[in-house]
Amino acid sequence: MTDAFRRAFDALPEGTFTGTAHGRRWVVAKTSWADGRSRKLWAEAEDGDHVSLNLYTLSDGRQRLRPCEMSDDKVVAFVLALVPDQ
């Protein structure tokens, strides 16, 4: 997980929003629990594709990315490309 990914993820709004990534429209939900130590992102494209991940902050400050049944590369590329609607 790169610093660019962390910055892009942190910049995404909390809650449900729409946006564009890879030329497609997406509905996205970003939620946090445990004072922000556990975060989840779920996104679904109009064509039915989806992206889902959990991002955990460990007690030593390190972060762990856990995609849900997809590759790290897919979720990282999605977050870096996602542009929320204004």
JSON list of C-alpha atoms in Angstrom, two decimals, residues 1 65-67 70-77:
[
{"chain": "A", "resi": 1, "resn": "MET", "atom": "CA", "xyz": [0.00, 0.00, 0.00]},
{"chain": "A", "resi": 65, "resn": "LEU", "atom": "CA", "xyz": [-5.39, -3.39, 3.37]},
{"chain": "A", "resi": 66, "resn": "ARG", "atom": "CA", "xyz": [-7.77, -6.31, 3.03]},
{"chain": "A", "resi": 67, "resn": "PRO", "atom": "CA", "xyz": [-9.63, -6.43, -0.29]},
{"chain": "A", "resi": 70, "resn": "MET", "atom": "CA", "xyz": [-10.35, -9.36, -5.30]},
{"chain": "A", "resi": 71, "resn": "SER", "atom": "CA", "xyz": [-6.76, -8.35, -5.81]},
{"chain": "A", "resi": 72, "resn": "ASP", "atom": "CA", "xyz": [-4.93, -5.55, -4.01]},
{"chain": "A", "resi": 73, "resn": "ASP", "atom": "CA", "xyz": [-4.12, -4.15, -7.46]},
{"chain": "A", "resi": 74, "resn": "LYS", "atom": "CA", "xyz": [-7.82, -3.79, -8.36]},
{"chain": "A", "resi": 75, "resn": "VAL", "atom": "CA", "xyz": [-8.77, -1.89, -5.21]},
{"chain": "A", "resi": 76, "resn": "VAL", "atom": "CA", "xyz": [-5.67, 0.32, -5.25]},
{"chain": "A", "resi": 77, "resn": "ALA", "atom": "CA", "xyz": [-6.21, 1.24, -8.93]}
]
